[in-house]
mmCIF file with all atom_site columns, C-alpha atoms in Angstrom:
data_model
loop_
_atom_site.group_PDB
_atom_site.id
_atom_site.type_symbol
_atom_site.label_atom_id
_atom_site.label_alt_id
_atom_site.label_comp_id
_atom_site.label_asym_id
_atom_site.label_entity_id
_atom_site.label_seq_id
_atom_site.pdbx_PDB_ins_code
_atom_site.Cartn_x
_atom_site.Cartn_y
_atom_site.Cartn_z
_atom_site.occupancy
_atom_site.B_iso_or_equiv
_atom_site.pdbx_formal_charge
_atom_site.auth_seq_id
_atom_site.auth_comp_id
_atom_site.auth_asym_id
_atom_site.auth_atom_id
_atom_site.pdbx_PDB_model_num
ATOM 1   C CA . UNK N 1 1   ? 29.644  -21.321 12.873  1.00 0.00 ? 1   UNK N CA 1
ATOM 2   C CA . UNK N 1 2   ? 27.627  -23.325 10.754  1.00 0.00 ? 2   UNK N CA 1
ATOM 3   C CA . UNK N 1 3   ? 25.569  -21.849 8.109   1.00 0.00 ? 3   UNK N CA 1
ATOM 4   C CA . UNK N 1 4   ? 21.780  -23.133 9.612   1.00 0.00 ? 4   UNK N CA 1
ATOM 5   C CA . UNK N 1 5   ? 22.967  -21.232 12.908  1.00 0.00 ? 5   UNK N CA 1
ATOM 6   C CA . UNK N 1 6   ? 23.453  -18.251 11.402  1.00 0.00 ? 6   UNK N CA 1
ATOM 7   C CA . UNK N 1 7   ? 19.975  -18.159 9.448   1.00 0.00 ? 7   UNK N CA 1
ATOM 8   C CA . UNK N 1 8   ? 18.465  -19.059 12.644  1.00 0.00 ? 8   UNK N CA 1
ATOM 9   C CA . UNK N 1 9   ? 19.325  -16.340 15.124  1.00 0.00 ? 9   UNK N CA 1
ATOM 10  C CA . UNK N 1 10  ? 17.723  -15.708 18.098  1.00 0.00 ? 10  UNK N CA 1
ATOM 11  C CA . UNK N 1 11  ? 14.977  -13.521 16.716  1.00 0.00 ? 11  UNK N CA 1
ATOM 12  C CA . UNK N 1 12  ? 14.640  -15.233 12.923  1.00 0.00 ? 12  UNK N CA 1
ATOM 13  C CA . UNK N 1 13  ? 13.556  -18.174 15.826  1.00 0.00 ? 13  UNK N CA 1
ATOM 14  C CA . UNK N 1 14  ? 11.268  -16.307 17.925  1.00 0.00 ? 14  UNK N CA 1
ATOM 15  C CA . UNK N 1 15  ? 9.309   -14.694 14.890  1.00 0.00 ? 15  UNK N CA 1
ATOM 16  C CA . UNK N 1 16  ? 8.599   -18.257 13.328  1.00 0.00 ? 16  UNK N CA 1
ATOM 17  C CA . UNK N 1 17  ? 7.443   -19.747 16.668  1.00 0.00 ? 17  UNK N CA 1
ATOM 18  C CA . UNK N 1 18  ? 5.109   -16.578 16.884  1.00 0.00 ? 18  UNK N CA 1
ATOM 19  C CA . UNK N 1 19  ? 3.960   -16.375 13.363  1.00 0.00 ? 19  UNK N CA 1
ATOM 20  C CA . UNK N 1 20  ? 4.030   -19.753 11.838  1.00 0.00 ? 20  UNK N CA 1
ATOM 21  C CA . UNK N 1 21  ? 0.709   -20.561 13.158  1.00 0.00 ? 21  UNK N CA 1
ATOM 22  C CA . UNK N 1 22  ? -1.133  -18.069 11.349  1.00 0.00 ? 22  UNK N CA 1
ATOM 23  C CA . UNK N 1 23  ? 1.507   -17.330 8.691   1.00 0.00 ? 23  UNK N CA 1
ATOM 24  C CA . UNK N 1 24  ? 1.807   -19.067 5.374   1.00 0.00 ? 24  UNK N CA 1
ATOM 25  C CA . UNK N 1 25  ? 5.363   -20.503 4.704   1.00 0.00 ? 25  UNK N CA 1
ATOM 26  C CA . UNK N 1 26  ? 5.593   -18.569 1.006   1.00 0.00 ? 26  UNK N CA 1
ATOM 27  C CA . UNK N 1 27  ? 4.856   -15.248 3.339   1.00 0.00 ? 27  UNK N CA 1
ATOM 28  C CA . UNK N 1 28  ? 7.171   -16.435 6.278   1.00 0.00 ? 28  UNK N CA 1
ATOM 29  C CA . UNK N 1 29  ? 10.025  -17.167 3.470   1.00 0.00 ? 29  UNK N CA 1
ATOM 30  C CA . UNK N 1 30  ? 9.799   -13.576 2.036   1.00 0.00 ? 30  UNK N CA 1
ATOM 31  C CA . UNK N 1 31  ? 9.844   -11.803 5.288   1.00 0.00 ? 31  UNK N CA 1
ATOM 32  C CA . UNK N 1 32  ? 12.869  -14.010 7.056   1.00 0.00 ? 32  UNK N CA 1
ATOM 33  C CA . UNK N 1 33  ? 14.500  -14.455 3.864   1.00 0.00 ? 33  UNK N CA 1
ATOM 34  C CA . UNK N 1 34  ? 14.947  -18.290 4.356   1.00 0.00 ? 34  UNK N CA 1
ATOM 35  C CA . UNK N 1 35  ? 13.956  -20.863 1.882   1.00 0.00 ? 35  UNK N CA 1
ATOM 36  C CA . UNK N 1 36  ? 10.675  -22.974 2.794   1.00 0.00 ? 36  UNK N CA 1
ATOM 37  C CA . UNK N 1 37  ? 11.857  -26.050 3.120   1.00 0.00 ? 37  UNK N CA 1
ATOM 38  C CA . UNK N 1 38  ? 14.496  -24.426 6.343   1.00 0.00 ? 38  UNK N CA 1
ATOM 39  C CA . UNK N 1 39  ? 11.277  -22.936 7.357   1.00 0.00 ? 39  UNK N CA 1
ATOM 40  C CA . UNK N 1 40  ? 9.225   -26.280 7.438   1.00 0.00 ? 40  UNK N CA 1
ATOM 41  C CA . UNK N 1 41  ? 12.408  -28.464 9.353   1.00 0.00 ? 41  UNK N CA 1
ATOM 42  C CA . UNK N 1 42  ? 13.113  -25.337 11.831  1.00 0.00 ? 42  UNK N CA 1
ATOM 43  C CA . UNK N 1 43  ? 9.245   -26.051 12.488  1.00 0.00 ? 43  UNK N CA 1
ATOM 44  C CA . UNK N 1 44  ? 8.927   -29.182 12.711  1.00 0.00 ? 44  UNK N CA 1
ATOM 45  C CA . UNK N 1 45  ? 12.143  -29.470 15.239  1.00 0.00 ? 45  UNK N CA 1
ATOM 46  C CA . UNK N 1 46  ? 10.061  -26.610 17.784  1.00 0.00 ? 46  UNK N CA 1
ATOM 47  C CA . UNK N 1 47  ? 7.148   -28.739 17.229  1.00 0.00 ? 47  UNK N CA 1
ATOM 48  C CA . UNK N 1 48  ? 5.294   -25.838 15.664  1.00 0.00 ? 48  UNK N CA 1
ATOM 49  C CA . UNK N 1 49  ? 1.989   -26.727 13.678  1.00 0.00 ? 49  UNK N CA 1
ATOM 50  C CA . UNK N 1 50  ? -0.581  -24.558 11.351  1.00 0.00 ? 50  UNK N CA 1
ATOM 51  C CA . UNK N 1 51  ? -3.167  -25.370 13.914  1.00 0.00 ? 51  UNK N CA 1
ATOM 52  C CA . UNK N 1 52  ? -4.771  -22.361 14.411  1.00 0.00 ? 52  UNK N CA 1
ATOM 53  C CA . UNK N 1 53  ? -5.131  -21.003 10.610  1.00 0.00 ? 53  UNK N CA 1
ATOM 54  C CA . UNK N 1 54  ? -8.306  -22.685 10.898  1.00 0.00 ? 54  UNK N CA 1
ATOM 55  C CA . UNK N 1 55  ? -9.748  -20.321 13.728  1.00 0.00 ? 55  UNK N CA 1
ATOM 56  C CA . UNK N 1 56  ? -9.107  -17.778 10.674  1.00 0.00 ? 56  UNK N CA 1
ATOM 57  C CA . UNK N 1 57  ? -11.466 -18.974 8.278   1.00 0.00 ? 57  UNK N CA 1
ATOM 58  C CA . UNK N 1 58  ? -14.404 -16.946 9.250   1.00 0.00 ? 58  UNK N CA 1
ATOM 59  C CA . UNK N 1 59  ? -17.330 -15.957 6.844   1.00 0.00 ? 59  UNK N CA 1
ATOM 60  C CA . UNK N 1 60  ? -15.814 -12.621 6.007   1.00 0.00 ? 60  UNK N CA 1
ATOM 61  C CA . UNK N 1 61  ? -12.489 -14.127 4.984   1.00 0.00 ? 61  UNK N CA 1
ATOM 62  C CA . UNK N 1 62  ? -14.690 -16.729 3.124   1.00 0.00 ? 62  UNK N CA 1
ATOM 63  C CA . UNK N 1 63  ? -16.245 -13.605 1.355   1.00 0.00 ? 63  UNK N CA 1
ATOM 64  C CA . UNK N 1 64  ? -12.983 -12.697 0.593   1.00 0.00 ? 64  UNK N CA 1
ATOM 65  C CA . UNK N 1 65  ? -11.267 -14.975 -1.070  1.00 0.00 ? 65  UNK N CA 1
ATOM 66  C CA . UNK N 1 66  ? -14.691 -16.338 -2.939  1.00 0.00 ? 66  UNK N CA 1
ATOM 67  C CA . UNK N 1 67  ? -14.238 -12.310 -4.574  1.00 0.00 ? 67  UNK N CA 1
ATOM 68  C CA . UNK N 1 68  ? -11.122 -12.087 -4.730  1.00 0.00 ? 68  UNK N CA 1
ATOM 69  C CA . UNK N 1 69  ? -11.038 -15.930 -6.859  1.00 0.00 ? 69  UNK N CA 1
ATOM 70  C CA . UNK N 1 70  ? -13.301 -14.435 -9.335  1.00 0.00 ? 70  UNK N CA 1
ATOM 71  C CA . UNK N 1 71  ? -10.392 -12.066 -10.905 1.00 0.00 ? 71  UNK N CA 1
ATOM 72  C CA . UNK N 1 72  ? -7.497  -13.435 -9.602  1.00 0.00 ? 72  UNK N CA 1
ATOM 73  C CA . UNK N 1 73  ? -5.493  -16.401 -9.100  1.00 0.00 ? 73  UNK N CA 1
ATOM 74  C CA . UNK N 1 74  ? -5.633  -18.783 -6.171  1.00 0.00 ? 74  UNK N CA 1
ATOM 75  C CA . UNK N 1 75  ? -1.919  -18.102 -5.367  1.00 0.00 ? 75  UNK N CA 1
ATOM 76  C CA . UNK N 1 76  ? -2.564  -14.439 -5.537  1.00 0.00 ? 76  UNK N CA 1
ATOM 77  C CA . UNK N 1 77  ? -5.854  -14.767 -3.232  1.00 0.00 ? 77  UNK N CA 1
ATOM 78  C CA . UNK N 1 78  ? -3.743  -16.787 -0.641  1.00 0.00 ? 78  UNK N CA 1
ATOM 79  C CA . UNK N 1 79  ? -0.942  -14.392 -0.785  1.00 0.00 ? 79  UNK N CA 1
ATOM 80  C CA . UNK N 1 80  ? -2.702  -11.199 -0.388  1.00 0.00 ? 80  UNK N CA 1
ATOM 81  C CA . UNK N 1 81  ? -5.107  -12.885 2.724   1.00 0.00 ? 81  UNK N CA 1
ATOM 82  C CA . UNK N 1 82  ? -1.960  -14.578 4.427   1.00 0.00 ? 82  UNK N CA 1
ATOM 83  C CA . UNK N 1 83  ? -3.379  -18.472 4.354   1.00 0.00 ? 83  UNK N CA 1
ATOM 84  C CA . UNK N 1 84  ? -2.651  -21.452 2.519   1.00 0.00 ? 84  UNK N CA 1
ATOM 85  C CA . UNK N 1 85  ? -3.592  -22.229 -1.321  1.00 0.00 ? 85  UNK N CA 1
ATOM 86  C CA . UNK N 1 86  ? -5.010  -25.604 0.124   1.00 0.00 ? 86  UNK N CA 1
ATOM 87  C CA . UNK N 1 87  ? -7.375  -23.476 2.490   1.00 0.00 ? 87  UNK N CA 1
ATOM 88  C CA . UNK N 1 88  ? -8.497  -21.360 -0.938  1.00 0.00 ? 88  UNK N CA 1
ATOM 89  C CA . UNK N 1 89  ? -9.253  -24.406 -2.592  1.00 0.00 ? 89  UNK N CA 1
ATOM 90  C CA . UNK N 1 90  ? -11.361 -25.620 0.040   1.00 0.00 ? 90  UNK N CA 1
ATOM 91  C CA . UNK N 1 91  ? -13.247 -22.322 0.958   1.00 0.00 ? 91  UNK N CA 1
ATOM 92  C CA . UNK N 1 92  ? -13.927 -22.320 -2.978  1.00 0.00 ? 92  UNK N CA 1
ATOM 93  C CA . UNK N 1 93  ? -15.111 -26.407 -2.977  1.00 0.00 ? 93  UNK N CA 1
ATOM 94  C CA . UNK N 1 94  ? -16.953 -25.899 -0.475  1.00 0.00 ? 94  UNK N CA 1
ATOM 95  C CA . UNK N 1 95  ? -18.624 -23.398 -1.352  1.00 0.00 ? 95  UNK N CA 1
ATOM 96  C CA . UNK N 1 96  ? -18.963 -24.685 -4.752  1.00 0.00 ? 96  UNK N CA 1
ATOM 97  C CA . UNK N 1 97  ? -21.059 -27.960 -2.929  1.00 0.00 ? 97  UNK N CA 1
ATOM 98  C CA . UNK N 1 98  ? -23.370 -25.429 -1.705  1.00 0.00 ? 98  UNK N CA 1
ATOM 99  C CA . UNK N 1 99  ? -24.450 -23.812 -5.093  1.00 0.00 ? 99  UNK N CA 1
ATOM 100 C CA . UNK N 1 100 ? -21.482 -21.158 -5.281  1.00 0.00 ? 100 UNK N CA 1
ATOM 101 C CA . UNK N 1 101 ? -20.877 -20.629 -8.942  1.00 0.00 ? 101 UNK N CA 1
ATOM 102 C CA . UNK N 1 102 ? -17.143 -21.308 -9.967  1.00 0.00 ? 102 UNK N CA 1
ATOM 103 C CA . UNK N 1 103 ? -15.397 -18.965 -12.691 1.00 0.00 ? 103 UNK N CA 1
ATOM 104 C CA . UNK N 1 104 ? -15.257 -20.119 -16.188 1.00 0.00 ? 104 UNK N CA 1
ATOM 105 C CA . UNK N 1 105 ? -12.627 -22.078 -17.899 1.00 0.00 ? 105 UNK N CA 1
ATOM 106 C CA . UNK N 1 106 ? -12.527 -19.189 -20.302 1.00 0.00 ? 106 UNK N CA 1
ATOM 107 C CA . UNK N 1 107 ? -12.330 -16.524 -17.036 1.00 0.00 ? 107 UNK N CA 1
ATOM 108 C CA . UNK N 1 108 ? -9.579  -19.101 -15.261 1.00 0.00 ? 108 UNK N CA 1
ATOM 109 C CA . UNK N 1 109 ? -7.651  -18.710 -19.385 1.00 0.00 ? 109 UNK N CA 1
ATOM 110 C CA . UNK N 1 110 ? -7.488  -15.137 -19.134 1.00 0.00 ? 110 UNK N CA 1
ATOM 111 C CA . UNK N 1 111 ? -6.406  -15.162 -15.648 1.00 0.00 ? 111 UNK N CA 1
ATOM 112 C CA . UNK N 1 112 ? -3.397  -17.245 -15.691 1.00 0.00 ? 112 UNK N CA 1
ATOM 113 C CA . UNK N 1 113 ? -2.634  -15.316 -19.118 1.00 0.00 ? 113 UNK N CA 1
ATOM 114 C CA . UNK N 1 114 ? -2.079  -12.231 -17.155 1.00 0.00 ? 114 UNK N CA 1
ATOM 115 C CA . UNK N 1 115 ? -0.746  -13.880 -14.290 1.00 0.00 ? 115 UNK N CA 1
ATOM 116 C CA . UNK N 1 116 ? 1.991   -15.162 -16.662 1.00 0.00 ? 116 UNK N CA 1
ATOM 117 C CA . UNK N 1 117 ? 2.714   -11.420 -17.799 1.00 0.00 ? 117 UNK N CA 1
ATOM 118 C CA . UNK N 1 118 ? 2.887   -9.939  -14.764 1.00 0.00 ? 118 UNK N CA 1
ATOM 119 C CA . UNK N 1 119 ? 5.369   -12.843 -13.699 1.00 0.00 ? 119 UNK N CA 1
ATOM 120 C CA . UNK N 1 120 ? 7.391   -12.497 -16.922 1.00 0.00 ? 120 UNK N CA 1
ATOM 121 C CA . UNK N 1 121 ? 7.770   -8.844  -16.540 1.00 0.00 ? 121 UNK N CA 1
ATOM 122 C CA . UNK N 1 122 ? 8.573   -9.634  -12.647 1.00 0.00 ? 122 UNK N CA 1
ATOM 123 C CA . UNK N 1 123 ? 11.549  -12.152 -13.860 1.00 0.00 ? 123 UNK N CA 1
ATOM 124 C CA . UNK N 1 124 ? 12.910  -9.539  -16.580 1.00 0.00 ? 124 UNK N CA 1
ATOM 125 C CA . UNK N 1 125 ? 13.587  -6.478  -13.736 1.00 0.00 ? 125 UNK N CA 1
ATOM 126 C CA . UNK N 1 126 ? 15.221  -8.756  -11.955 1.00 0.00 ? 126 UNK N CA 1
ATOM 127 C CA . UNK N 1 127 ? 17.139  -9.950  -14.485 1.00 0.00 ? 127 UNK N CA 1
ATOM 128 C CA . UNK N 1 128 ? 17.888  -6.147  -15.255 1.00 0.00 ? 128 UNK N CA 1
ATOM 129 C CA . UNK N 1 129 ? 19.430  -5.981  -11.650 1.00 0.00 ? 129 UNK N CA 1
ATOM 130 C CA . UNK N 1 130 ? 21.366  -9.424  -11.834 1.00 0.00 ? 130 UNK N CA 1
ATOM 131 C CA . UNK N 1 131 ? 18.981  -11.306 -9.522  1.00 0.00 ? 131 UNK N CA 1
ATOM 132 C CA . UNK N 1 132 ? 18.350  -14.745 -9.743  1.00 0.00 ? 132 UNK N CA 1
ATOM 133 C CA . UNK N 1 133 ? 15.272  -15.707 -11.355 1.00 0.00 ? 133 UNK N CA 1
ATOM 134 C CA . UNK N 1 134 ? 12.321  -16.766 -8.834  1.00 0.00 ? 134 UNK N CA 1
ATOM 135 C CA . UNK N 1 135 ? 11.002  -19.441 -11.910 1.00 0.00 ? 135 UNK N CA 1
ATOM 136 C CA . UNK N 1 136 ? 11.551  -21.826 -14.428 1.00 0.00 ? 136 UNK N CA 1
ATOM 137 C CA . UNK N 1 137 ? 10.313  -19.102 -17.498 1.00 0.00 ? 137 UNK N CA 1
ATOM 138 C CA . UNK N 1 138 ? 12.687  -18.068 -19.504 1.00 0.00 ? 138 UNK N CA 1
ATOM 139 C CA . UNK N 1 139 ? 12.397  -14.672 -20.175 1.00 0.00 ? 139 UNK N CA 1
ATOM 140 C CA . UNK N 1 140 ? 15.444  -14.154 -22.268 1.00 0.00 ? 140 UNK N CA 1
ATOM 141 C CA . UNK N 1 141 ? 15.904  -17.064 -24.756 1.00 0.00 ? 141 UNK N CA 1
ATOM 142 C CA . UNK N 1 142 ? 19.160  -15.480 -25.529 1.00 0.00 ? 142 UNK N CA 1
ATOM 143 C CA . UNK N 1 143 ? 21.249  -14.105 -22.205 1.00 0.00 ? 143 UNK N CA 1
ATOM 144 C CA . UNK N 1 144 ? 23.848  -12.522 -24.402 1.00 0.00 ? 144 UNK N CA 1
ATOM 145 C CA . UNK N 1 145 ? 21.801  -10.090 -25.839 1.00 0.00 ? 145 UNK N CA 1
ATOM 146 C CA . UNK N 1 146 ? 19.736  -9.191  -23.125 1.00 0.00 ? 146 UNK N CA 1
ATOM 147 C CA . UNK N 1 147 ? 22.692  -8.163  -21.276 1.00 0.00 ? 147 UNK N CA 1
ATOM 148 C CA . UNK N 1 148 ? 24.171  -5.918  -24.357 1.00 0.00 ? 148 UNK N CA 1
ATOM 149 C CA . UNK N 1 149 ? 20.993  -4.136  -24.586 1.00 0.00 ? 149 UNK N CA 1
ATOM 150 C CA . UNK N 1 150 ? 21.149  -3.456  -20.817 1.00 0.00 ? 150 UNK N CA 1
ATOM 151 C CA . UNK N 1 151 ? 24.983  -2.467  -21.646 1.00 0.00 ? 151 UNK N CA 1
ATOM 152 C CA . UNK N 1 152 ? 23.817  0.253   -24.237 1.00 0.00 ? 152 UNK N CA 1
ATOM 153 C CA . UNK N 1 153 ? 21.038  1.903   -22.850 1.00 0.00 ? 153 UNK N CA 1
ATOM 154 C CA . UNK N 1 154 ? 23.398  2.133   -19.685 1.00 0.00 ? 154 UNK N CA 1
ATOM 155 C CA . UNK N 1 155 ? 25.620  4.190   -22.050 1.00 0.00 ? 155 UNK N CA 1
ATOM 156 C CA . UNK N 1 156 ? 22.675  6.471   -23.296 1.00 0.00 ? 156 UNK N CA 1
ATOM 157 C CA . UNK N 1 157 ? 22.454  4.155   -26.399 1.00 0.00 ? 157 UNK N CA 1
ATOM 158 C CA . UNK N 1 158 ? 18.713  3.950   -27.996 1.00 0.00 ? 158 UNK N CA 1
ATOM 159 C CA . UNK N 1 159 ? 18.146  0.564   -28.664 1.00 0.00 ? 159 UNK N CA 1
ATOM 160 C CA . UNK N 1 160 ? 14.901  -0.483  -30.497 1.00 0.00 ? 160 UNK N CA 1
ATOM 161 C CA . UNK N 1 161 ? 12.176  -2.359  -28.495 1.00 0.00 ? 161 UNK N CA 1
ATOM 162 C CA . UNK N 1 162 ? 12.441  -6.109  -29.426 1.00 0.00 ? 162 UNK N CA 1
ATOM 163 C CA . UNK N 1 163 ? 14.927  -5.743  -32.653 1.00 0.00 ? 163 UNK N CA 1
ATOM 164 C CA . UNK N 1 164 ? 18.462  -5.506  -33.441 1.00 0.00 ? 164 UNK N CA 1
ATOM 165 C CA . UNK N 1 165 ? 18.714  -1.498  -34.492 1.00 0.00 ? 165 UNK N CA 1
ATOM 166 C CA . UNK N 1 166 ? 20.787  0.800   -32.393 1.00 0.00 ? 166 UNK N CA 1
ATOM 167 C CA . UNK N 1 167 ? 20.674  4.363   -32.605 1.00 0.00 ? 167 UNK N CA 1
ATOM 168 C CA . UNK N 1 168 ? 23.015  7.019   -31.355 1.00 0.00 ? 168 UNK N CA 1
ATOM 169 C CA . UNK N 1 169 ? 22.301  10.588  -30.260 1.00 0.00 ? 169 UNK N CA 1
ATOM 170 C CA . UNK N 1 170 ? 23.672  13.516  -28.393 1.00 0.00 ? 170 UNK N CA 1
ATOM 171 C CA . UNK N 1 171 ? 24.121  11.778  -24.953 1.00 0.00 ? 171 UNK N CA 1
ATOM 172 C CA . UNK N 1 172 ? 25.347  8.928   -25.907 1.00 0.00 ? 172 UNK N CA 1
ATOM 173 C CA . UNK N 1 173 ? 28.338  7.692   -24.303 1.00 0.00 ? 173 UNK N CA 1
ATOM 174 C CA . UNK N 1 174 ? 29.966  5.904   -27.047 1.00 0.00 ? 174 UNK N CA 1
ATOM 175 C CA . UNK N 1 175 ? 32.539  2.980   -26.643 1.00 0.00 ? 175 UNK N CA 1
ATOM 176 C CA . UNK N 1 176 ? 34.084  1.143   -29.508 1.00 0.00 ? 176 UNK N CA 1
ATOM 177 C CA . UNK N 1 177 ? 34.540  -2.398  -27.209 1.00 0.00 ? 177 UNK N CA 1
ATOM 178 C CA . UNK N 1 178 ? 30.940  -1.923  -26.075 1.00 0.00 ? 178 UNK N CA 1
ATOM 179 C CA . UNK N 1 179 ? 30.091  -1.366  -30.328 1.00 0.00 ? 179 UNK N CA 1
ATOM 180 C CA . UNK N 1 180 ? 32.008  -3.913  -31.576 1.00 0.00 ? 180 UNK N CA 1
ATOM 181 C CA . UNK N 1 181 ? 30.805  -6.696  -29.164 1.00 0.00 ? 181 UNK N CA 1
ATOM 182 C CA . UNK N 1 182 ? 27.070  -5.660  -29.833 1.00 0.00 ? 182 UNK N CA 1
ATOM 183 C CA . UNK N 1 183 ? 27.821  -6.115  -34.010 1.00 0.00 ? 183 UNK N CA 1
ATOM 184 C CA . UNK N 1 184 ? 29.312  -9.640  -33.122 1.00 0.00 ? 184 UNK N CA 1
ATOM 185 C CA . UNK N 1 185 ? 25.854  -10.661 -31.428 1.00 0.00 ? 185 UNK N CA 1
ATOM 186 C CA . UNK N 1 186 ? 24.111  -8.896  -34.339 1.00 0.00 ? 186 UNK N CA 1
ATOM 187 C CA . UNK N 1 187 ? 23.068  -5.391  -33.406 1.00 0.00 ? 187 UNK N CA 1
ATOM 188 C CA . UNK N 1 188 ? 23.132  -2.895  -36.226 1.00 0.00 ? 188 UNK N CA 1
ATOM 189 C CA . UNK N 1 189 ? 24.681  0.397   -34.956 1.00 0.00 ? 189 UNK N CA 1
ATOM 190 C CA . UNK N 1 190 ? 22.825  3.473   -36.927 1.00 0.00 ? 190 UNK N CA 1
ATOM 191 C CA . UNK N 1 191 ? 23.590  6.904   -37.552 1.00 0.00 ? 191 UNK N CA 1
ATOM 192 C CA . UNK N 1 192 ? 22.745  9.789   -35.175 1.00 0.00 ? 192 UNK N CA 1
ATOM 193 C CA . UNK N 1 193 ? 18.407  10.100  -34.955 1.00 0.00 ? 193 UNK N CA 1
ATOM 194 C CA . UNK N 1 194 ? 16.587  12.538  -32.779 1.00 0.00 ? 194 UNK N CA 1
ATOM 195 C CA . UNK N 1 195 ? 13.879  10.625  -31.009 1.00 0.00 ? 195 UNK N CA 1
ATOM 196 C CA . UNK N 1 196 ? 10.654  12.000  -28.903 1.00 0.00 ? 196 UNK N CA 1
ATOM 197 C CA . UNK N 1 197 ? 8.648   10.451  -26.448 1.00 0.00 ? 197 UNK N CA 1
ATOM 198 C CA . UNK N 1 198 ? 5.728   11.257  -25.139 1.00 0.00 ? 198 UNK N CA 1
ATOM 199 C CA . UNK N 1 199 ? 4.944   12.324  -21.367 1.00 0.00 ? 199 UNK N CA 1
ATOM 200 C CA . UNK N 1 200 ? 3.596   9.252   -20.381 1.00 0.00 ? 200 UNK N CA 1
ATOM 201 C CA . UNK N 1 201 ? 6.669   6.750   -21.762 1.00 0.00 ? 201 UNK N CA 1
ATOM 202 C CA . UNK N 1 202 ? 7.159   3.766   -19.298 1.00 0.00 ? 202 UNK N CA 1
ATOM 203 C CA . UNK N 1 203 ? 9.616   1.181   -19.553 1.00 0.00 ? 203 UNK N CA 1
ATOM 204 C CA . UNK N 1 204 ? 9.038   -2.154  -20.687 1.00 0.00 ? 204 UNK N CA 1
ATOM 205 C CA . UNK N 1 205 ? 8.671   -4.091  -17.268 1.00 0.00 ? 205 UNK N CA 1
ATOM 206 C CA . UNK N 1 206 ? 6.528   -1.081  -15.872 1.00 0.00 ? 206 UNK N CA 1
ATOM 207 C CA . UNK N 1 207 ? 6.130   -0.899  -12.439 1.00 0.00 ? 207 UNK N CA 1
ATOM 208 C CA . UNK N 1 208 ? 8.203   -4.270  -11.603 1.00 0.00 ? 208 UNK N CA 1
ATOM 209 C CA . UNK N 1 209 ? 11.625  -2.519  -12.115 1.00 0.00 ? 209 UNK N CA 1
ATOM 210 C CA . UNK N 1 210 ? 10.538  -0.027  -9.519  1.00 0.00 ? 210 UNK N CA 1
ATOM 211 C CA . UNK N 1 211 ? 9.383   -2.866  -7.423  1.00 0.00 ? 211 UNK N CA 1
ATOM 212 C CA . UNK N 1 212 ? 13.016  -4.831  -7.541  1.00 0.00 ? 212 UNK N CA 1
ATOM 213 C CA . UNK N 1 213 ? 14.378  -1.495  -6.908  1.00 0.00 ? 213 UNK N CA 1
ATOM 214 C CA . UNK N 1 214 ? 12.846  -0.838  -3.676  1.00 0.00 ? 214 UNK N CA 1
ATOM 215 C CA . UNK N 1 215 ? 13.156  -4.304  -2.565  1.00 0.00 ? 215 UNK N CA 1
ATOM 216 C CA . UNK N 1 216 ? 16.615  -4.067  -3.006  1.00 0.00 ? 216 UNK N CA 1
ATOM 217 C CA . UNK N 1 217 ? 17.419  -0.798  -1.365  1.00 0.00 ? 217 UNK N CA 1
ATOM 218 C CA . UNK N 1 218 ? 14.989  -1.841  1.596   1.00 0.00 ? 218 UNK N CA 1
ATOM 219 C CA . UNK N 1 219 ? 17.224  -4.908  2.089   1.00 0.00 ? 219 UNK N CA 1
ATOM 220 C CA . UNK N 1 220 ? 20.418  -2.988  1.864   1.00 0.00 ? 220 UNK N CA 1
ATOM 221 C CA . UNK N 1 221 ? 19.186  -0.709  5.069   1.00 0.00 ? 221 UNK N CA 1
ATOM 222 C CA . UNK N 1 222 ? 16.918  -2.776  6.846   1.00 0.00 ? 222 UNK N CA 1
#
């Protein structure tokens, strides 16, 4: 059996001719797991079209995204209200040709600067679970070390945020392989420290690891 009829069961098939009218094809992709592009040619061979997403821009959507665009990104606006960037960018122009006042290039800076970190810190938990990246950032200059500091703070290790210093305490699980391959990439092993952290401690990627983790354990028992 070829590989396209196994992505496209009988009920992969019946969801898209049901949803891909009022659907976008980034949303339909996450929730069938299927690329886009397998989503657009499965389409375009039912003769599906996105037809009726315009019966969806009504003047409360359009109130929507127009406050939702002020703090956010277009993507993000289009993801979060299910339709198309192209219809954000023309609920915005338009209204823009009626007065509406647009954000400022200093507003649309900050946004895409946060947008970047949350993606970044997005692309590093899944790196930390040996997925794929989703983009073309790279997150981890150096694979080699990324993956030894995963290594030792697997094995109870503390490893110092952003440098090279490794320390060792009482539950560590020390390995001399695991040692001498993290001084070969340049990781200074240190003498036993006692270290505190406060209540509130959160990892580096926040709540994105604990995203990627529930994705994952959704997909292993959905």
């Amino acid at each position: 059996m070829s590989r396209t009829a196994t992505i496209w069961n009988n009920e992969n098939e019946q969801f898209l001719i049901e949803n891909f009218a009022f659907i976008t094809n980034r949303r339909l992709s996450e929730q069938l797991d299927i690329s886009i592009s397998s989503i657009k040619k499965k389409a375009h061979e039912l003769g599906l079209n996105k037809g009726c997403v315009k019966r969806k821009i009504i003047p409360s959507l359009e109130k929507d995204v127009l406050k939702m665009s002020k703090t956010n990104s277009y993507r993000f606006v289009a993801e979060m209200l299910s339709i198309s960037l192209s219809s954000v960018s023309n609920i915005i122009n338009n209204a823009a040709s009626k007065g509406y006042k647009k954000r400022s290039k200093q507003d649309t800076g900050k946004i895409m600067s946060e947008t970047r970190k949350r993606i970044i810190k997005k692309e590093r938990a899944r790196a930390v679970f040996g997925l794929d990246p989703r983009t073309k950032i790279k997150v981890y200059p150096n694979k080699q070390k990324y993956h030894m500091r995963d290594r030792l703070k697997r094995c109870r290790y503390i490893v110092e945020r952003n440098g090279i210093d490794v320390f060792i305490d009482e539950e560590t699980r020390r390995h001399n392989t695991i040692e001498d391959d993290a001084r070969r990439l340049g990781f200074n092993i240190q003498k036993t420290v006692i270290a505190f952290y406060p209540i509130d401690f959160v990892f580096e990627n926040g709540s994105a690891e604990e995203q990627i983790a529930e994705e994952l354990l959704h997909n292993k028992y959905k």
